[in-house]
Coordinates of C-alpha atoms and ligand atoms in Angstrom, one line a residue:
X30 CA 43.7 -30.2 65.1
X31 CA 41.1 -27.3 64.6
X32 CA 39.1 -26.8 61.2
X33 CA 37.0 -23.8 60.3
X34 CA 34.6 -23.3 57.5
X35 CA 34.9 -20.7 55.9
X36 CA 32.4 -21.8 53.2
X37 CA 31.2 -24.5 52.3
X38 CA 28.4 -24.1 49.2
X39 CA 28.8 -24.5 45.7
X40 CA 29.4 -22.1 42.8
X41 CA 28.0 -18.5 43.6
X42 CA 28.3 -16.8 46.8
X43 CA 25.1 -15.6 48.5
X44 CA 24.4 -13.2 51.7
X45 CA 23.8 -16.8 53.3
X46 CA 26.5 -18.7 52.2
X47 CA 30.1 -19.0 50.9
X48 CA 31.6 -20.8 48.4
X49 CA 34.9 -22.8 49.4
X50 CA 37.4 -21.9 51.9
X51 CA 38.4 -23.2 55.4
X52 CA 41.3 -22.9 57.7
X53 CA 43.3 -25.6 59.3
X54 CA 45.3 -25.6 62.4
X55 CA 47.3 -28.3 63.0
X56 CA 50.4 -28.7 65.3
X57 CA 50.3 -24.3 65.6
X58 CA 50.7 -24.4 61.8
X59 CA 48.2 -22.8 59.9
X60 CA 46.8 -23.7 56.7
X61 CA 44.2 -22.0 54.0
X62 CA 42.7 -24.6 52.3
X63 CA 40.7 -22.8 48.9
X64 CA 40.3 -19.4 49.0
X65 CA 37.0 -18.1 47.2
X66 CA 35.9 -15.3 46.5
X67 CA 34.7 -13.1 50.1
X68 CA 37.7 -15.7 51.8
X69 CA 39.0 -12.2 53.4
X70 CA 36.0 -11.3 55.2
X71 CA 35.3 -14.6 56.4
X72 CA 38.8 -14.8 57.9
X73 CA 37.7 -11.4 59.7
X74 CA 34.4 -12.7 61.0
X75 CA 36.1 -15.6 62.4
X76 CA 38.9 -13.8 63.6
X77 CA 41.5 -15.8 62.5
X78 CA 45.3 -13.4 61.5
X79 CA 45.8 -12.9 58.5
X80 CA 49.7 -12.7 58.6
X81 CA 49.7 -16.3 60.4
X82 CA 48.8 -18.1 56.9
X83 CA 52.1 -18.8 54.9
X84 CA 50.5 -22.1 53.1
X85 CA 47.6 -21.8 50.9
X86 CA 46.7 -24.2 49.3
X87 CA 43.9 -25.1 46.3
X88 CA 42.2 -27.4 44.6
X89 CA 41.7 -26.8 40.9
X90 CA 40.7 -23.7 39.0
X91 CA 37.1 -22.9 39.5
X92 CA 35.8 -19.9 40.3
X93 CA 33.9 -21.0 43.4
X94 CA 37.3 -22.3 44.7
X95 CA 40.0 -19.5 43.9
X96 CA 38.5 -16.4 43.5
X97 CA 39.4 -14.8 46.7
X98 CA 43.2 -15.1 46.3
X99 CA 44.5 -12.3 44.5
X100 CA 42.4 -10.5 46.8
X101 CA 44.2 -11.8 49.4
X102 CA 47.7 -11.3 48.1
X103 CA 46.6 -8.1 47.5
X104 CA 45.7 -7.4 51.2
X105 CA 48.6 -9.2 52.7
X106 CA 50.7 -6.3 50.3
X107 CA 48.8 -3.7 51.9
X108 CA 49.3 -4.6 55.1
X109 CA 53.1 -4.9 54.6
X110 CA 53.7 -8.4 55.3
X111 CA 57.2 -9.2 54.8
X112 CA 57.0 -13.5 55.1
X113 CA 57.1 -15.7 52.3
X114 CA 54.0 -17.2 51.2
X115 CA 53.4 -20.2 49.3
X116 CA 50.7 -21.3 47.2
X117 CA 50.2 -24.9 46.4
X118 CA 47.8 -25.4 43.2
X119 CA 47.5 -26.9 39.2
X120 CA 49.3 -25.5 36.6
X121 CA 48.4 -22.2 35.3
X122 CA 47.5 -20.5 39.0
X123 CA 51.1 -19.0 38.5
X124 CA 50.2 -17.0 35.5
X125 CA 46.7 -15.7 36.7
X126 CA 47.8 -14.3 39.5
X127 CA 51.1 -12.6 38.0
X128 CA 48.8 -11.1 35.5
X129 CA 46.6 -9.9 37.4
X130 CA 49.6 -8.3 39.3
X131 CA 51.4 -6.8 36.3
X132 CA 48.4 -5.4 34.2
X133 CA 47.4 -4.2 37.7
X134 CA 51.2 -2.3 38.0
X135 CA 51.4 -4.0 41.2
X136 CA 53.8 -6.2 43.0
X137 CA 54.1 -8.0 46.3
X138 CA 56.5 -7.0 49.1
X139 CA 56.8 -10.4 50.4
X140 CA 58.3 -13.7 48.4
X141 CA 55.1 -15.0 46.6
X142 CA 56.4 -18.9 45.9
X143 CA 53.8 -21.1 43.3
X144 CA 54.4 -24.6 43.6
X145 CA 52.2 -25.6 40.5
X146 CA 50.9 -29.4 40.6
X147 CA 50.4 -31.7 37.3
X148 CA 50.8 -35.1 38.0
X149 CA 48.3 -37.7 38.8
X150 CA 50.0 -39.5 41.2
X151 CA 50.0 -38.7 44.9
X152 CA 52.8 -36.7 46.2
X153 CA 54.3 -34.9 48.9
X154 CA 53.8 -31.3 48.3
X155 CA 54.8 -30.0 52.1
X156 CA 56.7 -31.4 55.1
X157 CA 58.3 -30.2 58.1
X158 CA 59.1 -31.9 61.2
X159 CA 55.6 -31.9 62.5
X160 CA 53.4 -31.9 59.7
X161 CA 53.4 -33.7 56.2
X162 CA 51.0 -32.6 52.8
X163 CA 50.6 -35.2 50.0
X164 CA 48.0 -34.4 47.4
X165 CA 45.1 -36.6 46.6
X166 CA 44.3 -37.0 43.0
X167 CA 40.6 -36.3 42.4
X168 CA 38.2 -36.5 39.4
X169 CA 36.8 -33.6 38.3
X170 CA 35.8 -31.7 35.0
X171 CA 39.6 -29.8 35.1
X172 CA 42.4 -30.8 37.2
X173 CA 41.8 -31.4 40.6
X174 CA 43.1 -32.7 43.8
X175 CA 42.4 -32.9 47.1
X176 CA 44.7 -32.4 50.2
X177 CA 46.3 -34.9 52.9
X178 CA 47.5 -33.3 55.7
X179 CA 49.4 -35.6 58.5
X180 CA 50.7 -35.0 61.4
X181 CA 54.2 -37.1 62.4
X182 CA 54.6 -38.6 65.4
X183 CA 56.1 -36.8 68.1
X184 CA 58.4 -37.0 70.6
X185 CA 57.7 -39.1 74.1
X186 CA 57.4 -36.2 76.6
X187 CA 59.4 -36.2 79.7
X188 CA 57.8 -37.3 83.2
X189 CA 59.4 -34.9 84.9
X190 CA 58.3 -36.2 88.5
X191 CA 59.0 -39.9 87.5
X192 CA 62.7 -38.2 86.4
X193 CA 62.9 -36.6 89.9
X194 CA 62.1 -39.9 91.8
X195 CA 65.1 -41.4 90.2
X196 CA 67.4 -38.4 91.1
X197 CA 68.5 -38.3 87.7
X198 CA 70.3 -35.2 86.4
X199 CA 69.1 -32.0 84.2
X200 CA 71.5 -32.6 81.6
X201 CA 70.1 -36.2 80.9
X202 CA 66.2 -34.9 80.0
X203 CA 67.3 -34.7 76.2
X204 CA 68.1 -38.0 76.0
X205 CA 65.4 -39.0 77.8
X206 CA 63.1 -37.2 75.3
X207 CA 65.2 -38.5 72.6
X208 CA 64.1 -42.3 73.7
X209 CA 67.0 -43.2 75.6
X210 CA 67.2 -45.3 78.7
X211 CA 69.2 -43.9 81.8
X212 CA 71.7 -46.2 83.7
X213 CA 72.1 -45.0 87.0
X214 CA 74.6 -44.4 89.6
X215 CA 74.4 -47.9 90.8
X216 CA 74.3 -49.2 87.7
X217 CA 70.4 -49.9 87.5
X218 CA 69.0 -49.2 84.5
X219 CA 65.5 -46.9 84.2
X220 CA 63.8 -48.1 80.5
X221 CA 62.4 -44.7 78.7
X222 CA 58.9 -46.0 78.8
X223 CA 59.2 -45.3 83.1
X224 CA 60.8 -41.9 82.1
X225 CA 58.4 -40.8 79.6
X226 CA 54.6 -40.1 78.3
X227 CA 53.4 -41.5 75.1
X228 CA 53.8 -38.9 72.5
X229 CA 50.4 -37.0 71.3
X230 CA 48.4 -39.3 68.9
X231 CA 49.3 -38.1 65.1
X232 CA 46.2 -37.1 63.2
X233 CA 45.3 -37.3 59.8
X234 CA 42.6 -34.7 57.8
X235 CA 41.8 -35.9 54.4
X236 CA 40.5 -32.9 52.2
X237 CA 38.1 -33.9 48.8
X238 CA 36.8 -31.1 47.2
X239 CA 35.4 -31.5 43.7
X240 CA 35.2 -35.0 42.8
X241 CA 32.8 -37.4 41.1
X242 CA 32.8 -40.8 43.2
X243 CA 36.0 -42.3 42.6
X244 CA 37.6 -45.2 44.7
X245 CA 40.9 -44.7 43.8
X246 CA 41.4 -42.4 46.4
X247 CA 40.5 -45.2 48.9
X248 CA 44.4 -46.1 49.9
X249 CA 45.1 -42.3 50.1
X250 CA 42.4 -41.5 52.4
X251 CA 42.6 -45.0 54.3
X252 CA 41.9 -44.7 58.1
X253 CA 42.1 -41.0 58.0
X254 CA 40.5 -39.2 61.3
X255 CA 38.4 -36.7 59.5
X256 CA 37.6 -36.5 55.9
X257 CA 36.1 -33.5 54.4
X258 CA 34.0 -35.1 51.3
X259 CA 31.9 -33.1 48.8
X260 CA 28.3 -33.8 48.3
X261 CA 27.4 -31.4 45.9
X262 CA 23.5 -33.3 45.2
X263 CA 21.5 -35.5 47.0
X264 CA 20.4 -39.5 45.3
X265 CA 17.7 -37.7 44.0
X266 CA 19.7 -35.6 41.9
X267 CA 22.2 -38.2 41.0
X268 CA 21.8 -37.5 37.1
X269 CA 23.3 -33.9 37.8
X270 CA 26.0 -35.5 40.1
X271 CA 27.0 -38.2 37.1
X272 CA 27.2 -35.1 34.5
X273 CA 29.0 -32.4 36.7
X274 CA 31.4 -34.7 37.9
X275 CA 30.3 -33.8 41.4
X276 CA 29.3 -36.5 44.2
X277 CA 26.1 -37.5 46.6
X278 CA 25.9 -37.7 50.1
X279 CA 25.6 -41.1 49.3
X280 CA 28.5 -41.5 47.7
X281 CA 30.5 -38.8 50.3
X282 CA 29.6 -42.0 52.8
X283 CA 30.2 -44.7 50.8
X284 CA 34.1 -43.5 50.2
X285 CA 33.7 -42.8 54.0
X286 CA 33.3 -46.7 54.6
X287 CA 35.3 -48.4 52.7
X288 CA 38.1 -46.1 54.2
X289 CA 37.6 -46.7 57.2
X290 CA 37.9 -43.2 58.1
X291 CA 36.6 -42.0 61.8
X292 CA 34.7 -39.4 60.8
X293 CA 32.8 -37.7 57.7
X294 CA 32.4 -34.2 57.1
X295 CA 30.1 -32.9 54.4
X296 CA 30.3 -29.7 52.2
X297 CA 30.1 -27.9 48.8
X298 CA 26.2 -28.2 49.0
X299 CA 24.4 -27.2 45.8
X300 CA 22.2 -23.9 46.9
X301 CA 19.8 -25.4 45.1
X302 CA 18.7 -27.0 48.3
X303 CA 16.9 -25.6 51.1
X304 CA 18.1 -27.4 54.1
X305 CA 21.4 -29.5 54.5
X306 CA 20.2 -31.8 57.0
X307 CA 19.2 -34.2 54.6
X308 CA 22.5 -34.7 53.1
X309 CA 23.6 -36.1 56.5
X310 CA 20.4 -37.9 56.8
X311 CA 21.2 -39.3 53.0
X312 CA 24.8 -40.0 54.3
X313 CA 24.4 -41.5 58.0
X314 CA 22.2 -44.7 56.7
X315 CA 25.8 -45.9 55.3
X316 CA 28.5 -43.9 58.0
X317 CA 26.8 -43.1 61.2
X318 CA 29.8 -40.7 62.0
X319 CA 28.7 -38.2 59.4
X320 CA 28.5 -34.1 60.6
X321 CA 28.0 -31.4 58.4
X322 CA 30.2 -28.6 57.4
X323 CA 28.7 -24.9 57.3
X324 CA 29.8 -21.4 57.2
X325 CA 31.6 -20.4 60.2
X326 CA 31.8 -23.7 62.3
X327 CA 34.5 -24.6 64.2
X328 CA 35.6 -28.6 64.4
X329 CA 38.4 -29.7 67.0
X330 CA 39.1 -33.3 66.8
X331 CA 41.7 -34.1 69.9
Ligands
LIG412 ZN1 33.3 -26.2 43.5
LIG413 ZN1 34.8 -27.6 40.6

């Protein structure tokens, strides 16, 4: 599982900073999670292909969080793609970006698929056999929700020497991957677990980005590997926090606790601040495990 930021700052870009964006790869899948404005040329400067994105998916309609897509439709119709793409985002995305299209006399090559999002209840938005999407539900001044992505448990992988050692047969590795034991010639039976590797551990990467502090999304999130929580302000500017319905580090870590999630990740810093470090020095008093997002940095969590 492999996260890059593409941005990670609040509201306006800067020549320093982005606003929201980042890529994840999980199980050679690979997912666009917001796409701000500038989302294009941070793809380029991380070098990640364009044409391997077919999910995108976004939070809620603010500027510093969608921006960059019709941009980005745009440029995957210029560069001829031909795959379907899906975007995953609240009601309404649908009809700005088809606007922008028509009074533009433009139109996409490729199958543009909007699967628009309304309820306040979790739900699965994406699966496939490896990977599973629910959203989170989050609290924000407009509709908002954040992102679960799961991996599913794999298969057991075939020990092919163990396999030899029992002079068992080609033709019997697919059941042997499907979990089967293997009764031999003489009638012995060889259990699965002497035939086989424990399938890859599945990870979890809980994405919360904007939200107030809101423990509802506690059973969501719970035991989550990574979790990507906003801290827009630091304690000291927990006035602004309460009245933008943003969070503090503070609060980033508290969710992180009582979810018992491995590890925090913090982003969509106010620029209001000089530093980030002491957002993780706000957050690590309450989660130790607590790194933070910035432009361009790469997380793999194996
Ligand atoms: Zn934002
Ligand atoms: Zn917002």
């Amino acid at each position: 599982m492999k996260l890059t930021i593409l941005g990670c700052y609040a509201a306006t870009p800067r020549t320093i900073t982005n606003p929201t964006s980042q890529v994840l790869e999980i199980r050679n899948r690979m997912f666009l999670i917001d796409c701000a404005e500038g989302t294009q040329v941070q793809l380029r400067k991380n070098k990640l292909r364009f044409s391997k994105i077919n999910h995108i998916f976004i939070s809620h309609l603010h500027g510093d969080h969608f921006y960059g897509l019709i941009g980005l439709i745009s440029t995957f119709m210029l560069l001829n793609r031909q795959t379907d793409l899906h975007v995953y985002g609240p009601k309404g995305i649908k009809e700005i970006i088809l606007l922008q299209l028509r009074l533009g006399n433009s139109f996409t090559g490729y199958n543009l698929f909007f699967h628009e999002l309304g309820s306040k209840e979790s739900e699965v938005i994406y699966e496939d056999e490896k990977v599973l999407v629910k959203t989170i539900p989050l609290k924000h001044r407009i509709y908002t929700n954040g992102f679960l992505f799961q991996e599913k448990i794999g298969d057991r992988k075939l020990n092919i020497e163990a396999a030899k050692a029992h002079n068992i047969d080609t033709c019997y590795f697919q059941k042997i991957k499907n979990g089967k034991d293997i009764t031999l010639d003489n009638g012995r039976v060889v259990p699965n677990a002497a035939l086989t590797f424990d399938p890859l551990p599945a990870k979890s990467y809980a994405y919360c980005s904007d939200t107030m502090y809101d423990e509802a999304i506690i059973p969501i999130i719970q035991n989550a590997d990574v979790l990507y929580h906003e801290a827009t302000f630091l304690e000291t500017e927990a006035d602004k926090a309460a009245m933008t319905m943003h969070s503090t580090a503070k609060e980033a870590a508290t969710i992180a606790q009582k979810s018992n999630v491995k590890q925090l990740l913090l982003g969509h810093y106010s620029t209001r601040y000089d530093t980030i470090e002491q957002f993780k020095t706000e957050a690590e008093v309450i989660f130790p495990n607590t790194l933070l997002a910035d432009d361009g940095k790469v997380f793999e969590f194996d």
